[in-house]
Amino acid sequence: MKMGRLARIAAGTSLALAAFAVQAYTETSGGYNLPTGVTDLSKEVHGLHMLIFWICVAIGAVVFGVMTYSIIHHRRSKGHKPADFHESTTVEILWTSAPFIILIGMAIPAAGTLIKMEDTRNSDMTVKVTGYQWKWEYEYLGEDVKFFSTLSAESNKARQLGSGIDPNTVPNYLVDVDNPLVLPVGKKVRFLVTANDVIHAWWVPEIAVKKDAIPGYINETWAKINTPGTYRGVCAELCGRDHGFMPIVVKALPEAEYKEWLAKQKGGDAAAAPAAAALPATVVAAAPAVTATDAAPAAAPVEVAAAPAAAAPAAPAAAKDLSKDELIKKGESVYTANCSACHQATGKGLPPNFPSLVGSKIVKGAAIEHIKQTLNGKGMMPPFKHLSDLDIAAVLTYQRNSWGNSSGVVQPAAVAAAR
């Protein structure tokens, strides 16, 4: 009789667990479970996760079921007496061998999946991922394409203290970027993950990739995305005060669309090159006007002035000087997207790590030094060579004419000459 009752309880428990398993498998992206993902490996990882989860549930159900049954039916008020045997070789063999068999049963499929995750051979393409405080740089090796990916301007503006913007009105608040990582569907992509300053971790749950980004060390991983779409992730290693503001966005495209996007990226670079090549000719004339207060940097402009005068006719409209108001207007948006996280919207920074720009020596000093530091970085400040000449000129002009500063303007031609 008792065995029949136990059998009914076990059968009911099994049905309930099976129902939960089906529900969990079909609703894994609801925020309450590991997502199934969009790669073969992510599905395998999810399958392992669910297998081990239900093994643990079954063990818990059996252990607590037996305990509960014993407490209820073997209590003293019913006249039961405790067993008085001491030592049982059979029991000891059972409770030693049972966990061993269960652990081996879980370890064998898990080891196979781990080996697959580490196998980066025969990849179709390689992307180098570099973590910075607080952005990501993506470099498509062999394609001459690389760019930075930072928190979207809308999220960055809304997150500022006292912005007055309701985050609920910002689409994909804090999980959107200006430049997503674009990858082709159906191709094995190898990722080389490293960092420029502190330890970060590149994590995109939907493609089952999570790898530490360590300065001076390169980790490898890979993914082969099956379904086009946009997949979001975050830095998974506490990397500083703005750790929560360096999201990851992966945009997976069909191969034809990816090739079109890649060609556009290369075309953009190719188009920019001739313009940059033509800039020195105009710098000859533009250099003295770099900034109204820049009396020092005679040396740099002189070198630029040594460029052949015959090149001057090739100077295109790209070298056209912009007005101070135009530069400041554009510079404000560039500053918000790239500088405000450290130096703050007020320009006062967070000393000592992030110095104030209000009346600072570099902002009030020679423009050429300001340009070089922005291009090459210094200390904890990363290089900003990826920004265009116009963007750097604009943001420097904004810094040199905001928060009480008044240090003249910087033109794009001066930035091009300093590269």
Coordinates of N, CA and C in Angstrom, one line a residue, residues 97-328:
S97 N 28.5 5.7 -4.5 CA 28.5 5.4 -5.9 C 27.4 6.2 -6.6
A98 N 26.3 6.5 -6.0 CA 25.2 7.2 -6.7 C 25.6 8.6 -7.1
P99 N 26.2 9.4 -6.2 CA 26.7 10.8 -6.6 C 27.8 10.7 -7.7
F100 N 28.7 9.7 -7.5 CA 29.8 9.5 -8.5 C 29.2 9.3 -9.9
I101 N 28.2 8.4 -10.0 CA 27.6 8.1 -11.3 C 26.9 9.3 -11.9
I102 N 26.2 10.0 -11.0 CA 25.5 11.2 -11.5 C 26.5 12.3 -12.0
L103 N 27.6 12.5 -11.3 CA 28.5 13.5 -11.7 C 29.2 13.1 -13.0
I104 N 29.6 11.9 -13.1 CA 30.2 11.4 -14.4 C 29.2 11.6 -15.5
G105 N 27.9 11.3 -15.3 CA 26.9 11.4 -16.3 C 26.8 12.9 -16.7
M106 N 27.0 13.8 -15.8 CA 26.9 15.2 -16.2 C 28.2 15.7 -16.8
A107 N 29.3 15.2 -16.4 CA 30.6 15.7 -16.9 C 30.9 15.3 -18.3
I108 N 30.5 14.1 -18.7 CA 30.8 13.7 -20.1 C 30.2 14.6 -21.1
P109 N 28.9 14.8 -21.2 CA 28.4 15.7 -22.2 C 28.9 17.2 -22.0
A110 N 29.1 17.6 -20.8 CA 29.6 19.0 -20.5 C 31.0 19.2 -21.1
A111 N 31.9 18.1 -20.9 CA 33.3 18.2 -21.4 C 33.3 18.3 -22.9
G112 N 32.4 17.5 -23.6 CA 32.3 17.6 -25.0 C 31.9 19.0 -25.5
T113 N 31.0 19.6 -24.9 CA 30.6 21.0 -25.3 C 31.7 22.0 -25.0
L114 N 32.4 21.8 -23.9 CA 33.5 22.8 -23.6 C 34.6 22.6 -24.7
I115 N 34.9 21.4 -25.1 CA 35.9 21.2 -26.1 C 35.5 21.9 -27.4
K116 N 34.2 21.8 -27.8 CA 33.7 22.4 -29.0 C 33.8 24.0 -28.9
M117 N 33.6 24.5 -27.7 CA 33.6 26.0 -27.5 C 35.0 26.5 -27.7
E118 N 36.0 25.7 -27.3 CA 37.4 26.1 -27.4 C 38.0 25.9 -28.8
D119 N 37.3 25.2 -29.7 CA 37.9 24.8 -31.0 C 37.7 25.9 -32.0
T120 N 38.7 26.8 -32.2 CA 38.5 27.9 -33.1 C 39.1 27.6 -34.5
R121 N 39.4 26.4 -34.7 CA 40.0 26.0 -36.0 C 39.0 26.2 -37.2
N122 N 39.5 26.4 -38.4 CA 38.7 26.4 -39.6 C 37.6 27.6 -39.5
S123 N 38.0 28.7 -39.0 CA 37.1 29.8 -38.9 C 37.1 30.5 -40.3
D124 N 36.0 31.1 -40.6 CA 35.8 31.8 -41.9 C 36.3 33.3 -41.8
M125 N 36.4 33.8 -40.6 CA 36.8 35.2 -40.5 C 37.2 35.4 -39.0
T126 N 38.0 36.5 -38.7 CA 38.4 36.8 -37.4 C 38.1 38.3 -37.1
V127 N 37.6 38.5 -35.9 CA 37.4 39.8 -35.4 C 38.1 40.0 -34.1
K128 N 38.9 41.0 -34.0 CA 39.6 41.3 -32.7 C 38.7 42.3 -31.9
V129 N 38.5 41.9 -30.7 CA 37.6 42.7 -29.8 C 38.5 43.2 -28.7
T130 N 38.6 44.6 -28.5 CA 39.4 45.2 -27.5 C 38.5 46.0 -26.6
G131 N 38.6 45.8 -25.3 CA 37.9 46.5 -24.3 C 38.6 47.8 -23.8
Y132 N 37.9 48.9 -23.8 CA 38.4 50.1 -23.2 C 37.5 50.6 -22.1
Q133 N 37.9 51.4 -21.3 CA 37.0 52.1 -20.4 C 36.4 53.3 -21.1
W134 N 35.2 53.3 -21.5 CA 34.2 52.2 -21.4 C 33.5 52.1 -22.8
K135 N 34.2 51.4 -23.6 CA 33.8 51.2 -25.0 C 34.4 49.9 -25.5
W136 N 34.0 49.5 -26.7 CA 34.6 48.3 -27.4 C 35.2 48.8 -28.7
E137 N 36.3 48.2 -29.1 CA 36.8 48.4 -30.5 C 36.8 47.0 -31.2
Y138 N 36.3 47.1 -32.4 CA 36.2 45.9 -33.3 C 37.1 46.1 -34.5
E139 N 37.9 45.1 -34.7 CA 38.8 45.1 -35.9 C 38.6 43.9 -36.7
Y140 N 38.2 44.0 -38.0 CA 38.0 42.9 -38.9 C 39.4 42.6 -39.5
L141 N 40.1 41.6 -39.0 CA 41.4 41.3 -39.4 C 41.5 40.9 -40.9
G142 N 42.4 41.5 -41.6 CA 42.5 41.2 -43.0 C 41.6 42.0 -43.9
E143 N 40.7 42.8 -43.3 CA 39.8 43.6 -44.1 C 40.0 45.1 -44.0
D144 N 40.9 45.5 -43.1 CA 41.3 46.9 -42.9 C 40.0 47.7 -42.5
V145 N 39.2 47.1 -41.7 CA 38.0 47.8 -41.1 C 38.1 47.7 -39.6
K146 N 38.0 48.8 -39.0 CA 37.9 48.8 -37.5 C 37.2 50.0 -37.1
F147 N 36.5 49.9 -35.9 CA 35.8 51.1 -35.4 C 35.5 50.8 -33.9
F148 N 35.1 51.9 -33.2 CA 34.8 51.8 -31.8 C 33.2 51.8 -31.7
S149 N 32.8 51.1 -30.6 CA 31.4 51.0 -30.4 C 31.1 51.5 -29.0
T150 N 30.3 52.5 -28.9 CA 30.1 53.2 -27.6 C 28.6 53.3 -27.3
L151 N 28.2 53.5 -26.1 CA 26.8 53.7 -25.7 C 26.1 54.7 -26.6
S152 N 24.9 54.4 -27.0 CA 24.2 55.4 -28.0 C 24.1 56.7 -27.3
A153 N 24.0 57.7 -28.2 CA 23.9 59.1 -27.7 C 22.7 59.3 -26.9
E154 N 21.6 58.7 -27.3 CA 20.3 58.9 -26.6 C 20.4 58.3 -25.2
S155 N 20.9 57.1 -25.0 CA 21.0 56.6 -23.7 C 22.0 57.3 -22.8
N156 N 23.1 57.8 -23.5 CA 24.2 58.5 -22.7 C 23.6 59.8 -22.2
K157 N 22.8 60.5 -23.0 CA 22.2 61.7 -22.6 C 21.2 61.5 -21.5
A158 N 20.4 60.5 -21.6 CA 19.3 60.2 -20.6 C 19.9 59.8 -19.3
R159 N 21.1 59.2 -19.3 CA 21.6 58.6 -18.0 C 22.3 59.7 -17.2
Q160 N 22.6 60.8 -17.8 CA 23.3 61.9 -17.0 C 22.5 62.4 -15.9
L161 N 23.1 62.6 -14.7 CA 22.4 63.1 -13.6 C 21.7 64.4 -13.8
G162 N 20.4 64.4 -13.6 CA 19.6 65.7 -13.8 C 19.3 65.9 -15.3
S163 N 19.3 64.9 -16.1 CA 19.0 65.1 -17.5 C 17.6 65.4 -17.7
G164 N 16.7 65.0 -16.8 CA 15.3 65.2 -17.0 C 14.6 64.3 -18.0
I165 N 15.3 63.4 -18.5 CA 14.8 62.5 -19.6 C 14.3 61.2 -18.9
D166 N 13.1 60.8 -19.2 CA 12.5 59.6 -18.7 C 13.2 58.4 -19.4
P167 N 14.0 57.5 -18.8 CA 14.6 56.4 -19.5 C 13.6 55.5 -20.2
N168 N 12.4 55.5 -19.7 CA 11.4 54.6 -20.4 C 11.1 55.1 -21.8
T169 N 11.4 56.4 -22.1 CA 11.1 56.9 -23.4 C 12.3 56.7 -24.4
V170 N 13.4 56.1 -23.9 CA 14.6 55.9 -24.7 C 14.6 54.5 -25.2
P171 N 14.5 54.2 -26.5 CA 14.5 52.8 -27.0 C 15.8 52.1 -26.6
N172 N 15.7 50.9 -26.1 CA 16.8 50.1 -25.8 C 17.8 50.8 -24.9
Y173 N 17.2 51.4 -23.8 CA 18.0 52.2 -22.9 C 19.1 51.5 -22.3
L174 N 20.3 52.0 -22.5 CA 21.6 51.4 -21.9 C 22.0 50.1 -22.6
V175 N 21.3 49.6 -23.6 CA 21.7 48.4 -24.3 C 21.8 48.6 -25.8
D176 N 22.0 49.9 -26.2 CA 22.2 50.2 -27.6 C 23.5 51.0 -27.8
V177 N 24.0 50.9 -29.0 CA 25.3 51.5 -29.3 C 25.3 52.3 -30.6
D178 N 26.3 53.1 -30.8 CA 26.4 53.8 -32.0 C 26.8 53.0 -33.2
N179 N 27.7 52.1 -33.0 CA 28.2 51.2 -34.1 C 28.2 49.7 -33.6
P180 N 27.2 49.0 -34.1 CA 27.1 47.6 -33.7 C 28.2 46.8 -34.4
L181 N 28.5 45.6 -33.8 CA 29.4 44.7 -34.5 C 28.5 43.9 -35.5
V182 N 28.9 44.0 -36.8 CA 28.1 43.4 -37.9 C 28.8 42.1 -38.3
L183 N 28.0 41.0 -38.3 CA 28.6 39.7 -38.7 C 27.7 39.0 -39.7
P184 N 28.3 38.1 -40.5 CA 27.4 37.3 -41.4 C 26.8 36.1 -40.8
V185 N 25.7 35.7 -41.2 CA 25.0 34.5 -40.7 C 25.6 33.3 -41.4
G186 N 25.7 32.2 -40.7 CA 26.2 30.9 -41.3 C 27.7 30.9 -41.4
K187 N 28.5 31.8 -40.9 CA 29.9 31.8 -41.0 C 30.5 31.6 -39.6
K188 N 31.6 30.8 -39.5 CA 32.3 30.6 -38.2 C 33.2 31.8 -38.0
V189 N 32.9 32.6 -37.0 CA 33.6 33.8 -36.7 C 34.5 33.6 -35.4
R190 N 35.8 33.8 -35.6 CA 36.7 33.7 -34.4 C 36.9 35.0 -33.8
F191 N 36.8 35.1 -32.5 CA 37.0 36.4 -31.8 C 38.3 36.3 -31.0
L192 N 39.1 37.3 -31.2 CA 40.3 37.5 -30.4 C 40.0 38.6 -29.4
V193 N 40.0 38.3 -28.1 CA 39.4 39.2 -27.1 C 40.6 39.7 -26.2
T194 N 40.8 41.0 -26.1 CA 41.8 41.5 -25.2 C 41.3 42.9 -24.7
A195 N 42.1 43.6 -24.0 CA 41.7 44.9 -23.4 C 42.9 45.8 -23.4
N196 N 42.6 47.1 -23.4 CA 43.6 48.1 -23.4 C 44.0 48.7 -22.1
D197 N 43.1 48.5 -21.1 CA 43.4 49.2 -19.8 C 43.2 48.3 -18.6
V198 N 42.0 47.9 -18.3 CA 41.7 47.0 -17.2 C 41.0 45.8 -17.7
I199 N 40.6 44.8 -16.9 CA 40.0 43.6 -17.3 C 38.5 43.9 -17.6
H200 N 38.1 43.5 -18.8 CA 36.6 43.5 -19.1 C 36.2 42.1 -19.5
A201 N 35.0 41.9 -19.8 CA 34.5 40.6 -20.3 C 33.4 40.8 -21.4
W202 N 33.7 40.2 -22.5 CA 32.8 40.4 -23.7 C 31.7 39.3 -23.6
W203 N 30.4 39.6 -23.4 CA 29.4 38.6 -23.1 C 28.2 38.9 -23.9
V204 N 27.8 38.0 -24.8 CA 26.5 38.1 -25.6 C 25.8 36.8 -25.4
P205 N 24.8 36.7 -24.5 CA 24.2 35.4 -24.1 C 23.6 34.7 -25.3
E206 N 22.9 35.4 -26.2 CA 22.2 34.8 -27.3 C 23.2 34.0 -28.3
I207 N 24.5 34.3 -28.3 CA 25.4 33.5 -29.1 C 26.3 32.7 -28.2
A208 N 26.0 32.6 -26.9 CA 26.8 31.8 -26.0 C 28.3 32.1 -26.0
V209 N 28.6 33.4 -26.0 CA 30.0 33.8 -25.9 C 30.2 34.7 -24.7
K210 N 31.1 34.3 -23.9 CA 31.5 35.1 -22.7 C 33.0 34.9 -22.5
K211 N 33.8 35.9 -22.7 CA 35.2 35.8 -22.6 C 35.9 37.0 -21.9
D212 N 36.8 36.7 -21.0 CA 37.5 37.8 -20.4 C 38.4 38.5 -21.4
A213 N 38.4 39.9 -21.2 CA 39.3 40.7 -22.0 C 40.4 41.2 -21.1
I214 N 41.6 40.7 -21.2 CA 42.7 41.0 -20.3 C 43.8 41.7 -21.0
P215 N 44.2 42.9 -20.4 CA 45.3 43.6 -21.1 C 46.6 42.7 -21.2
G216 N 47.2 42.8 -22.4 CA 48.4 42.0 -22.6 C 48.2 40.6 -22.9
Y217 N 47.0 40.1 -23.0 CA 46.7 38.7 -23.1 C 45.5 38.6 -24.1
I218 N 45.6 37.6 -25.0 CA 44.5 37.4 -26.0 C 43.8 36.1 -25.8
N219 N 42.5 36.2 -25.5 CA 41.7 35.0 -25.4 C 41.0 34.7 -26.7
E220 N 40.7 33.5 -27.0 CA 40.0 33.1 -28.3 C 38.7 32.5 -28.0
T221 N 37.7 32.7 -28.8 CA 36.4 32.1 -28.8 C 35.8 32.2 -30.2
W222 N 34.6 31.6 -30.4 CA 34.0 31.7 -31.7 C 32.5 31.6 -31.6
A223 N 31.9 31.9 -32.7 CA 30.4 31.7 -32.8 C 30.0 31.6 -34.3
K224 N 29.0 30.8 -34.5 CA 28.4 30.7 -35.9 C 26.9 30.9 -35.7
I225 N 26.5 32.1 -36.1 CA 25.1 32.5 -35.9 C 24.2 32.0 -37.0
N226 N 23.1 31.4 -36.6 CA 22.2 30.8 -37.6 C 21.1 31.7 -38.0
T227 N 20.7 32.6 -37.2 CA 19.5 33.4 -37.5 C 19.9 34.9 -37.5
P228 N 19.5 35.6 -38.6 CA 19.7 37.1 -38.7 C 19.0 37.8 -37.5
G229 N 19.5 38.8 -37.0 CA 18.9 39.6 -36.0 C 19.9 40.4 -35.2
T230 N 19.4 41.1 -34.2 CA 20.2 41.9 -33.3 C 20.3 41.3 -32.0
Y231 N 21.5 41.1 -31.5 CA 21.7 40.4 -30.2 C 22.5 41.3 -29.3
R232 N 22.1 41.4 -28.1 CA 22.7 42.4 -27.2 C 23.4 41.7 -26.0
G233 N 24.4 42.4 -25.5 CA 25.2 41.9 -24.4 C 25.8 43.0 -23.6
V234 N 26.6 42.7 -22.6 CA 27.2 43.7 -21.8 C 28.6 43.3 -21.4
C235 N 29.3 44.2 -20.8 CA 30.6 43.8 -20.2 C 30.2 43.1 -18.9
A236 N 30.8 41.9 -18.7 CA 30.5 41.1 -17.5 C 31.6 41.1 -16.5
E237 N 32.5 42.1 -16.5 CA 33.5 42.2 -15.5 C 33.5 43.6 -15.0
L238 N 33.4 43.8 -13.7 CA 33.4 45.1 -13.1 C 34.7 45.8 -13.4
C239 N 34.6 46.9 -14.3 CA 35.8 47.5 -14.9 C 35.9 48.9 -14.5
G240 N 35.1 49.4 -13.6 CA 35.2 50.9 -13.3 C 33.9 51.5 -13.1
R241 N 33.9 52.8 -12.9 CA 32.6 53.5 -12.5 C 31.6 53.5 -13.6
D242 N 32.0 53.4 -14.9 CA 31.0 53.3 -16.0 C 30.9 51.9 -16.6
H243 N 31.2 50.9 -15.8 CA 31.1 49.5 -16.2 C 29.8 49.2 -16.8
G244 N 28.7 49.8 -16.3 CA 27.4 49.5 -16.7 C 27.0 50.2 -18.0
F245 N 27.9 51.0 -18.6 CA 27.5 51.8 -19.7 C 28.4 51.5 -20.9
M246 N 28.7 50.2 -21.1 CA 29.5 49.8 -22.3 C 28.8 48.5 -22.8
P247 N 27.6 48.7 -23.4 CA 26.9 47.6 -23.9 C 27.5 47.0 -25.2
I248 N 27.0 45.9 -25.6 CA 27.5 45.2 -26.8 C 26.3 44.9 -27.6
V249 N 26.4 45.2 -28.9 CA 25.3 44.9 -29.9 C 25.9 44.2 -31.1
V250 N 25.4 43.0 -31.3 CA 25.8 42.2 -32.5 C 24.7 42.2 -33.5
K251 N 25.0 42.6 -34.7 CA 23.9 42.6 -35.8 C 24.3 41.5 -36.8
A252 N 23.5 40.5 -36.9 CA 23.8 39.4 -37.8 C 23.0 39.6 -39.1
L253 N 23.7 39.6 -40.2 CA 23.1 39.8 -41.5 C 23.3 38.6 -42.4
P254 N 22.4 38.4 -43.4 CA 22.6 37.4 -44.4 C 23.9 37.7 -45.1
E255 N 24.6 36.7 -45.7 CA 26.0 37.0 -46.2 C 26.0 38.1 -47.2
A256 N 25.0 38.1 -48.1 CA 25.0 39.1 -49.2 C 25.0 40.5 -48.6
E257 N 24.1 40.7 -47.6 CA 24.0 42.0 -46.9 C 25.2 42.4 -46.1
Y258 N 25.8 41.3 -45.5 CA 27.1 41.6 -44.8 C 28.2 42.1 -45.8
K259 N 28.3 41.4 -46.9 CA 29.3 41.8 -47.9 C 29.1 43.3 -48.4
E260 N 27.8 43.6 -48.5 CA 27.5 44.9 -49.0 C 27.9 46.0 -47.9
W261 N 27.6 45.6 -46.6 CA 28.0 46.5 -45.5 C 29.5 46.6 -45.4
L262 N 30.2 45.5 -45.6 CA 31.7 45.5 -45.5 C 32.3 46.4 -46.6
A263 N 31.7 46.2 -47.9 CA 32.2 47.0 -49.0 C 32.0 48.5 -48.7
K264 N 30.9 48.8 -48.1 CA 30.6 50.2 -47.7 C 31.6 50.8 -46.7
Q265 N 31.9 49.9 -45.8 CA 32.9 50.4 -44.8 C 34.3 50.6 -45.5
K266 N 34.7 49.7 -46.4 CA 35.9 49.9 -47.1 C 35.9 51.2 -48.0
G267 N 34.7 51.3 -48.6 CA 34.5 52.5 -49.5 C 34.6 53.8 -48.8
G268 N 34.1 53.8 -47.5 CA 34.2 55.0 -46.7 C 35.6 55.3 -46.4
D269 N 36.3 54.3 -46.1 CA 37.7 54.6 -45.8 C 38.5 55.1 -47.0
A270 N 38.2 54.4 -48.2 CA 38.9 54.8 -49.4 C 38.6 56.2 -49.8
A271 N 37.3 56.6 -49.6 CA 36.9 57.9 -49.9 C 37.6 58.9 -49.0
A272 N 37.8 58.5 -47.8 CA 38.4 59.5 -46.8 C 39.9 59.7 -47.1
A273 N 40.5 58.6 -47.6 CA 41.9 58.7 -47.8 C 42.4 59.8 -48.7
P274 N 41.8 60.0 -49.9 CA 42.3 61.0 -50.8 C 42.1 62.4 -50.2
A275 N 41.0 62.5 -49.5 CA 40.7 63.8 -48.8 C 41.7 64.2 -47.8
A276 N 42.1 63.1 -47.0 CA 43.1 63.4 -46.0 C 44.5 63.7 -46.6
A277 N 44.7 63.0 -47.8 CA 46.0 63.2 -48.4 C 46.1 64.6 -48.9
A278 N 45.0 65.2 -49.3 CA 45.0 66.5 -49.8 C 45.1 67.6 -48.8
L279 N 44.8 67.2 -47.5 CA 44.7 68.2 -46.4 C 46.0 69.0 -46.2
P280 N 47.2 68.4 -46.2 CA 48.4 69.1 -45.8 C 48.6 70.4 -46.7
A281 N 48.2 70.3 -47.9 CA 48.4 71.5 -48.7 C 47.6 72.7 -48.2
T282 N 46.4 72.4 -47.6 CA 45.7 73.5 -47.1 C 46.1 73.9 -45.7
V283 N 46.8 73.0 -45.1 CA 47.3 73.3 -43.7 C 48.3 74.4 -43.7
V284 N 49.0 74.5 -44.9 CA 50.0 75.5 -45.0 C 49.4 76.9 -44.7
A285 N 48.3 77.1 -45.2 CA 47.6 78.3 -44.9 C 46.8 78.3 -43.6
A286 N 46.3 77.1 -43.3 CA 45.4 77.1 -42.1 C 46.2 77.0 -40.8
A287 N 47.4 76.5 -40.8 CA 48.1 76.3 -39.6 C 48.2 77.5 -38.7
P288 N 48.6 78.6 -39.1 CA 48.7 79.8 -38.2 C 47.4 80.1 -37.5
A289 N 46.3 79.7 -38.1 CA 45.0 80.1 -37.5 C 44.4 79.0 -36.7
V290 N 45.2 78.0 -36.3 CA 44.7 76.9 -35.5 C 43.9 77.3 -34.3
T291 N 44.5 78.3 -33.6 CA 43.8 78.8 -32.5 C 44.3 80.2 -32.2
A292 N 43.3 81.0 -31.7 CA 43.7 82.4 -31.5 C 44.7 82.6 -30.4
T293 N 44.8 81.6 -29.5 CA 45.7 81.8 -28.3 C 46.9 80.9 -28.4
D294 N 47.0 80.2 -29.5 CA 48.1 79.2 -29.7 C 49.3 79.9 -30.3
A295 N 50.2 80.4 -29.4 CA 51.4 81.1 -29.8 C 52.6 80.2 -29.9
A296 N 52.5 79.0 -29.3 CA 53.6 78.1 -29.1 C 54.0 77.2 -30.3
P297 N 53.0 76.6 -30.9 CA 53.3 75.4 -31.8 C 53.9 75.8 -33.1
A298 N 54.9 76.6 -33.1 CA 55.5 77.0 -34.4 C 56.1 75.8 -35.1
A299 N 56.7 74.9 -34.3 CA 57.4 73.8 -35.0 C 56.6 72.9 -35.8
A300 N 55.4 72.5 -35.3 CA 54.6 71.6 -36.1 C 54.1 72.2 -37.4
P301 N 53.6 73.4 -37.4 CA 53.1 74.0 -38.6 C 54.2 74.2 -39.6
V302 N 55.4 74.4 -39.2 CA 56.5 74.7 -40.1 C 56.8 73.4 -40.9
E303 N 56.8 72.2 -40.2 CA 57.0 71.0 -40.9 C 55.9 70.8 -41.9
V304 N 54.7 71.1 -41.6 CA 53.6 70.9 -42.5 C 53.8 71.8 -43.7
A305 N 54.3 73.0 -43.4 CA 54.4 74.0 -44.4 C 55.5 73.6 -45.5
A306 N 56.3 72.6 -45.1 CA 57.3 72.1 -46.0 C 56.7 71.3 -47.1
A307 N 55.4 71.0 -47.0 CA 54.8 70.2 -48.1 C 54.9 71.0 -49.4
P308 N 55.0 70.3 -50.5 CA 55.1 71.0 -51.8 C 54.0 72.0 -52.0
A309 N 54.4 73.2 -52.4 CA 53.4 74.2 -52.6 C 52.5 73.8 -53.8
A310 N 53.0 73.0 -54.7 CA 52.3 72.6 -55.9 C 51.0 71.8 -55.5
A311 N 51.0 71.2 -54.3 CA 49.9 70.4 -53.9 C 48.7 71.3 -53.6
A312 N 48.9 72.5 -53.4 CA 47.8 73.4 -53.0 C 46.6 73.4 -53.9
P313 N 46.7 73.3 -55.2 CA 45.5 73.3 -56.1 C 44.6 72.1 -55.8
A314 N 45.2 71.0 -55.3 CA 44.4 69.8 -55.0 C 43.5 69.9 -53.8
A315 N 43.7 71.0 -53.1 CA 42.9 71.1 -51.8 C 41.4 71.2 -52.1
P316 N 40.7 70.2 -51.6 CA 39.2 70.2 -51.8 C 38.5 71.0 -50.8
A317 N 37.2 70.8 -50.8 CA 36.3 71.5 -49.9 C 36.5 71.0 -48.5
A318 N 37.1 69.8 -48.3 CA 37.3 69.2 -47.0 C 38.1 70.0 -46.1
A319 N 39.0 70.9 -46.7 CA 39.9 71.7 -45.9 C 39.2 73.0 -45.5
K320 N 38.0 73.2 -45.9 CA 37.3 74.5 -45.6 C 37.2 74.7 -44.1
D321 N 37.6 75.9 -43.7 CA 37.5 76.2 -42.2 C 36.0 76.4 -41.9
L322 N 35.7 75.9 -40.7 CA 34.3 76.1 -40.2 C 34.3 77.2 -39.2
S323 N 33.2 77.8 -39.0 CA 33.1 78.9 -38.0 C 33.1 78.3 -36.6
K324 N 33.4 79.2 -35.7 CA 33.5 78.8 -34.3 C 32.2 78.2 -33.8
D325 N 31.1 78.8 -34.2 CA 29.8 78.4 -33.8 C 29.5 77.0 -34.3
E326 N 29.8 76.8 -35.6 CA 29.6 75.4 -36.2 C 30.4 74.4 -35.5
L327 N 31.6 74.7 -35.2 CA 32.5 73.7 -34.5 C 32.0 73.4 -33.1
I328 N 31.6 74.4 -32.4 CA 31.1 74.2 -31.0 C 29.8 73.4 -31.0

